PDB file of C-alpha atoms in Angstrom:
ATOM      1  CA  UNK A   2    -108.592  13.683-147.610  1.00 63.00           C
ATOM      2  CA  UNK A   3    -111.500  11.481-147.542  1.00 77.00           C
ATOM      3  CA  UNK A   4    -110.251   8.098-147.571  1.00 92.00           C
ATOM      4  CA  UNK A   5    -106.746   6.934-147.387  1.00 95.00           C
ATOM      5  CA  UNK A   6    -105.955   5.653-151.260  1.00 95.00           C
ATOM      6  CA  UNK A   7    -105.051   1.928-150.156  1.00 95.00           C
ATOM      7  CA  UNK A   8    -108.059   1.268-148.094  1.00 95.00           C
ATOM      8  CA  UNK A   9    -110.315   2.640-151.079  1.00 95.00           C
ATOM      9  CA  UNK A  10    -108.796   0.578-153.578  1.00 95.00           C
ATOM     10  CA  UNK A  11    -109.180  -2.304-151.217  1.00 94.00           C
ATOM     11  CA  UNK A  12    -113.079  -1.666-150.550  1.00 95.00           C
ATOM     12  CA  UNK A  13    -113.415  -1.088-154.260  1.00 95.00           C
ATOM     13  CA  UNK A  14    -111.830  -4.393-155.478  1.00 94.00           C
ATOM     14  CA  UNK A  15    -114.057  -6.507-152.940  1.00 93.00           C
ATOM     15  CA  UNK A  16    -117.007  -4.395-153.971  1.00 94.00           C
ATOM     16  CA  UNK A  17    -117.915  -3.638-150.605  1.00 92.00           C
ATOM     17  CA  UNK A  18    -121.106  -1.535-149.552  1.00 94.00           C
ATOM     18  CA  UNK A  19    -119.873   1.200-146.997  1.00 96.00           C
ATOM     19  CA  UNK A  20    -121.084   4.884-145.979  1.00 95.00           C
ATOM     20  CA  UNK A  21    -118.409   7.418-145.103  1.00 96.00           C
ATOM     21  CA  UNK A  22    -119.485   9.236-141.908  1.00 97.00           C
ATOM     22  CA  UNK A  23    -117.875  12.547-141.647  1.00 96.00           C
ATOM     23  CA  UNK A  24    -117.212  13.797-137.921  1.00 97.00           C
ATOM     24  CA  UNK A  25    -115.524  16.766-136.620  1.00 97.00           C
ATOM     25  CA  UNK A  26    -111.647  16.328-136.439  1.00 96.00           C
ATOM     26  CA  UNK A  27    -110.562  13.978-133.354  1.00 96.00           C
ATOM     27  CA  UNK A  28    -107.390  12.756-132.258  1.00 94.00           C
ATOM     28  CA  UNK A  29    -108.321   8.984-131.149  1.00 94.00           C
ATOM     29  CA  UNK A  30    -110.738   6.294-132.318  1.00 95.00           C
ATOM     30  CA  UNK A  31    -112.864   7.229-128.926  1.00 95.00           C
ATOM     31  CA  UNK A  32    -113.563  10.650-130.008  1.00 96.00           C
ATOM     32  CA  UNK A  33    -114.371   9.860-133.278  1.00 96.00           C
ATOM     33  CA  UNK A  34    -117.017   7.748-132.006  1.00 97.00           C
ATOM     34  CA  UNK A  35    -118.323  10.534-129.840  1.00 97.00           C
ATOM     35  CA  UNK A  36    -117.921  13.095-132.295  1.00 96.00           C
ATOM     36  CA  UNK A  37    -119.811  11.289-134.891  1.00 97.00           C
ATOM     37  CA  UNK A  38    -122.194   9.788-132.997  1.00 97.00           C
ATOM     38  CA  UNK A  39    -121.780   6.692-132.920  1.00 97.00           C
ATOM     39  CA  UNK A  40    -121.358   3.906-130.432  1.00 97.00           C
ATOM     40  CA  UNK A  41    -117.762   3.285-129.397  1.00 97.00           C
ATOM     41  CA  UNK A  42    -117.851  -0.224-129.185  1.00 97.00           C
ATOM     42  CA  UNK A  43    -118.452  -0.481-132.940  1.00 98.00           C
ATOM     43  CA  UNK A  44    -115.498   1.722-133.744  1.00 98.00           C
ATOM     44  CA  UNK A  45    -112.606  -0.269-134.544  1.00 98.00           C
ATOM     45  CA  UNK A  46    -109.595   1.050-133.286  1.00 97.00           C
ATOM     46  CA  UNK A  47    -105.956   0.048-134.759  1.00 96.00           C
ATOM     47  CA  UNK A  48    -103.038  -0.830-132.034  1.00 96.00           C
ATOM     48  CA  UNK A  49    -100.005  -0.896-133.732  1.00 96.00           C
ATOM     49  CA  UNK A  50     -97.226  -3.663-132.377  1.00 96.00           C
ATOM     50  CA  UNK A  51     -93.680  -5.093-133.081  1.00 95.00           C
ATOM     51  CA  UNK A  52     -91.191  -7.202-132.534  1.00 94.00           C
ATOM     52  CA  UNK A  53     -88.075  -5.096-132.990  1.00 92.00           C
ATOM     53  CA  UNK A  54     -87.034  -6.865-135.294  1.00 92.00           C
ATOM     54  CA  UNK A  55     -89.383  -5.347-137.976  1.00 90.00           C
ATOM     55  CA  UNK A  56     -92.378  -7.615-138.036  1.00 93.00           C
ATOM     56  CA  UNK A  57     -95.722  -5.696-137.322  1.00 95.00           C
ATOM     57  CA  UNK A  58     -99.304  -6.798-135.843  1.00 96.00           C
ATOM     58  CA  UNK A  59    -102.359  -4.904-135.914  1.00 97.00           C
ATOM     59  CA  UNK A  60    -103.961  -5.161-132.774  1.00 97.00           C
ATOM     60  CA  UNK A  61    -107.653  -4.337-133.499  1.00 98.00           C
ATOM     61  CA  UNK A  62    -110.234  -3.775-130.740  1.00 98.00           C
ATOM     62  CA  UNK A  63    -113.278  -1.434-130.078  1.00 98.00           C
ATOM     63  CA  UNK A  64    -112.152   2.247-129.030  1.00 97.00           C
ATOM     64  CA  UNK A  65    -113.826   1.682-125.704  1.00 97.00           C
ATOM     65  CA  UNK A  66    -111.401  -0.803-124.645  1.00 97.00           C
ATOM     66  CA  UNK A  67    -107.818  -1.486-124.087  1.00 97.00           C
ATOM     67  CA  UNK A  68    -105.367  -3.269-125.236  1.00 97.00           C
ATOM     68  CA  UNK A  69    -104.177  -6.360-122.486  1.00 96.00           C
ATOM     69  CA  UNK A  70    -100.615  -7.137-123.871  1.00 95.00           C
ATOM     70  CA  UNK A  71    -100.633 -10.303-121.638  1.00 94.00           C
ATOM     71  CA  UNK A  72    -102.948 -11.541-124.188  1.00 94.00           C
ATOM     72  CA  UNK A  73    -100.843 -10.299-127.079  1.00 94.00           C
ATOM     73  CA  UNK A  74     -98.039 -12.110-125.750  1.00 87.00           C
ATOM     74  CA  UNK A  75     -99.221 -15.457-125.736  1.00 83.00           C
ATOM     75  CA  UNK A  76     -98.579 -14.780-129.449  1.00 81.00           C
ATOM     76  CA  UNK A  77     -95.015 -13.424-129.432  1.00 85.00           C
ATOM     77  CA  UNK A  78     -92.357 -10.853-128.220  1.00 92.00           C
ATOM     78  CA  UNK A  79     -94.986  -7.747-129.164  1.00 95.00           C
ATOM     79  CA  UNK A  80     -94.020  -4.078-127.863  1.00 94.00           C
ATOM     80  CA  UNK A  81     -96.274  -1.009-128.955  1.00 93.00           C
ATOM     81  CA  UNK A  82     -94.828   0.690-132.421  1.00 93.00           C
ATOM     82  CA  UNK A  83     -93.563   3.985-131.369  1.00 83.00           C
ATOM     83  CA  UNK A  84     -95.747   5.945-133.772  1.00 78.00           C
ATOM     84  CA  UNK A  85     -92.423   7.738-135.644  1.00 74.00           C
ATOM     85  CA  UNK A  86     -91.807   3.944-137.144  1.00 74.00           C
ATOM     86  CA  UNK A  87     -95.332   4.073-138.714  1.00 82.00           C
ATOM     87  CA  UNK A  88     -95.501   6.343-141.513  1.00 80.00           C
ATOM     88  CA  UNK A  89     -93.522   3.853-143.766  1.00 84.00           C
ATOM     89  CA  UNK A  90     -96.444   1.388-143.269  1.00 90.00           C
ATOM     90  CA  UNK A  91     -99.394   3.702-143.365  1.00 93.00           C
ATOM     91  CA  UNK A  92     -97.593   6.620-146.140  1.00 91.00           C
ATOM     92  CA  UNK A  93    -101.297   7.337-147.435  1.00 94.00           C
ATOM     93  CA  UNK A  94    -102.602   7.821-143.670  1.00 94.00           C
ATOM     94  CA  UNK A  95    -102.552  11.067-141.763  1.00 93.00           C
ATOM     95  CA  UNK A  96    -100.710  10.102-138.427  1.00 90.00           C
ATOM     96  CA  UNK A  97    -102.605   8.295-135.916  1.00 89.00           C
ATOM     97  CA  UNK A  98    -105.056   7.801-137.733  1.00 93.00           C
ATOM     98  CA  UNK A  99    -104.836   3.969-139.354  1.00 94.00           C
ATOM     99  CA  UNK A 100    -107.540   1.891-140.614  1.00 96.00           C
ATOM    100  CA  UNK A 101    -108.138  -1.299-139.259  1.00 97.00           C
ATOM    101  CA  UNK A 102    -107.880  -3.168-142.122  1.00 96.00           C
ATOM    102  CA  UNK A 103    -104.186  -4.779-141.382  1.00 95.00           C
ATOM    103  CA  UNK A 104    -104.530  -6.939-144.624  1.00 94.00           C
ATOM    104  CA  UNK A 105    -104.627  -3.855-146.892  1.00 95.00           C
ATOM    105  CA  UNK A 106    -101.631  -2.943-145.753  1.00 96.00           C
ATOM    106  CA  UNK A 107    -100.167  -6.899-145.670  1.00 95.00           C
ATOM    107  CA  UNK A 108     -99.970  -6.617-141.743  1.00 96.00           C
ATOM    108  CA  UNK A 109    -100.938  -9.652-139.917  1.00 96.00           C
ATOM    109  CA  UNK A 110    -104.149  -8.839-137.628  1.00 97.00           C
ATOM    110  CA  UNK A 111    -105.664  -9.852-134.222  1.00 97.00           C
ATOM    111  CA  UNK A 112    -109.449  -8.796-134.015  1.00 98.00           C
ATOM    112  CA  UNK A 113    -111.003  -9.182-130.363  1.00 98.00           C
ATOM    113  CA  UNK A 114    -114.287 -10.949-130.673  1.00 98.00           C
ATOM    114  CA  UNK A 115    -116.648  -8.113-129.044  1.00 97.00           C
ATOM    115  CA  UNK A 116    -116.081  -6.505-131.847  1.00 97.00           C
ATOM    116  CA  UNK A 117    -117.057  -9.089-134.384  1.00 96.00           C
ATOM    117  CA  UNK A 118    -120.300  -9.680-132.304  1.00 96.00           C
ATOM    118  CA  UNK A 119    -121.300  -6.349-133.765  1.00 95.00           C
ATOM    119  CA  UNK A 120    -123.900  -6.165-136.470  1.00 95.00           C
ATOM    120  CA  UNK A 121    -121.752  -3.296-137.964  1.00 97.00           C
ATOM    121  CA  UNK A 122    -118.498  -1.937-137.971  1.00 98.00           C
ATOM    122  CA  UNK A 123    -116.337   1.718-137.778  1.00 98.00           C
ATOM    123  CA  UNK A 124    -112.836   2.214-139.199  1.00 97.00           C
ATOM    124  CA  UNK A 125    -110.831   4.841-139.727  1.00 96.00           C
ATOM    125  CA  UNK A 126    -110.639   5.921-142.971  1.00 97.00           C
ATOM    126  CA  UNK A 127    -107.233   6.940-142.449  1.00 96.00           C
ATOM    127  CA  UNK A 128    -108.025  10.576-141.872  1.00 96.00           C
ATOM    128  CA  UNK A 129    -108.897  12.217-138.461  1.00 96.00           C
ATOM    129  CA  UNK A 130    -112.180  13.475-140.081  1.00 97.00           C
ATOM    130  CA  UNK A 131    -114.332  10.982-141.381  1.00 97.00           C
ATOM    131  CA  UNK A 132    -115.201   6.712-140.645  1.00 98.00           C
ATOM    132  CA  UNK A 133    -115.844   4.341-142.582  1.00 98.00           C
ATOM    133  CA  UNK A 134    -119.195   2.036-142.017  1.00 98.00           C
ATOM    134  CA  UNK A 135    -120.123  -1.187-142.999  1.00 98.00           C
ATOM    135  CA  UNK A 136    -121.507  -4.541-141.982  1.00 97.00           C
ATOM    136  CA  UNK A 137    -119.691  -7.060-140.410  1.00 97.00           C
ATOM    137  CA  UNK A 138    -119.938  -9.766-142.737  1.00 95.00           C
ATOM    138  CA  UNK A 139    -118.240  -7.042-145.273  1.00 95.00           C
ATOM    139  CA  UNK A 140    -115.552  -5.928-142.755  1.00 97.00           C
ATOM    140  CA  UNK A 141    -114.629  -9.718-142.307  1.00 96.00           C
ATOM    141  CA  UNK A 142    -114.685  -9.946-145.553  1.00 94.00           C
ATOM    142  CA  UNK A 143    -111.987  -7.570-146.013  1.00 95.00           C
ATOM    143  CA  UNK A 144    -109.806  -9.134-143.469  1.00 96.00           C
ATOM    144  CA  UNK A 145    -109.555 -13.013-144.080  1.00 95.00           C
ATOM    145  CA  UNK A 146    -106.057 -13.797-142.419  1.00 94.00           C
ATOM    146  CA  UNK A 147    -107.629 -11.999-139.083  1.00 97.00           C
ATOM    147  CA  UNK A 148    -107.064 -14.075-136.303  1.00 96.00           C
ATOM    148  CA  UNK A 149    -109.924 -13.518-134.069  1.00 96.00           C
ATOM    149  CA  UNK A 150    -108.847 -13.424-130.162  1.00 96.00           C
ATOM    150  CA  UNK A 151    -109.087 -11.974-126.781  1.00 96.00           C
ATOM    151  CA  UNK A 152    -106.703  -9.237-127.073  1.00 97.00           C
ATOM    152  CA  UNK A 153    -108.639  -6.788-124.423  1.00 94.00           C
TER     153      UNK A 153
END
């Protein structure tokens, strides 16, 4: 798999300009970024939260970083997804391995601001084997109900 069917239609129906950038397999957003050579703090990586009570929030922040859930709070009762609940959400994905595009997927988003200071952008393509690149204009583009906040 290349590119994970509902992210592809979503690129295609903005009519974004993107490169796919295959990389050797990885397990996390941080290897990608090494094993394609990349900088990390341009790769987007997707946390997945919820409320138990079966709202979900994307949690999106550069694969260097982590996730402060102090600062998620101040939004609501979040708890990290247990990655079992996910496949529902994310059917055309290969596990662990979601794009950052929350609205895609109707997910409400939170996108920490160092990674919107980037000229460009990194997302999963919802495989373990390749990114997707863009600008950031295009990426924000994609994701106009992103809240855009300190989350690491």
């Amino acid at each position: 798999m290349r590119m994970a069917k509902t992210l592809q239609q979503c690129l295609d129906k903005a009519g974004c300009d993107y490169d796919i950038v295959p990389h050797a397999h990885s397990s996390t957003s941080l290897e990608s970024a090494r094993m394609a050579g990349v900088p990390a703090e341009r790769v987007a990586k997707s946390v997945m939260l919820d409320d138990r009570h079966g709202n979900y929030l994307m949690a999106v922040l550069p694969a260097n970083r982590h996730l402060d859930m102090s600062k998620v709070q101040a939004t609501g009762q979040w708890h990290m997804t247990i990655e079992s609940n996910l496949p529902h959400l994310f059917g055309d994905c290969e596990r662990g391995a979601i794009p950052a595009l929350g609205d895609a997927y109707s997910i409400k988003m939170l996108v920490d601001p160092t990674l919107t200071r980037q000229g460009d952008i990194y997302v999963e393509a919802g495989d373990h084997d390749h990114l997707i690149h863009m600008n950031m204009t295009q990426y924000l583009k994609l994701v106009p109900n992103a809240e855009v906040r300190e989350v690491c």
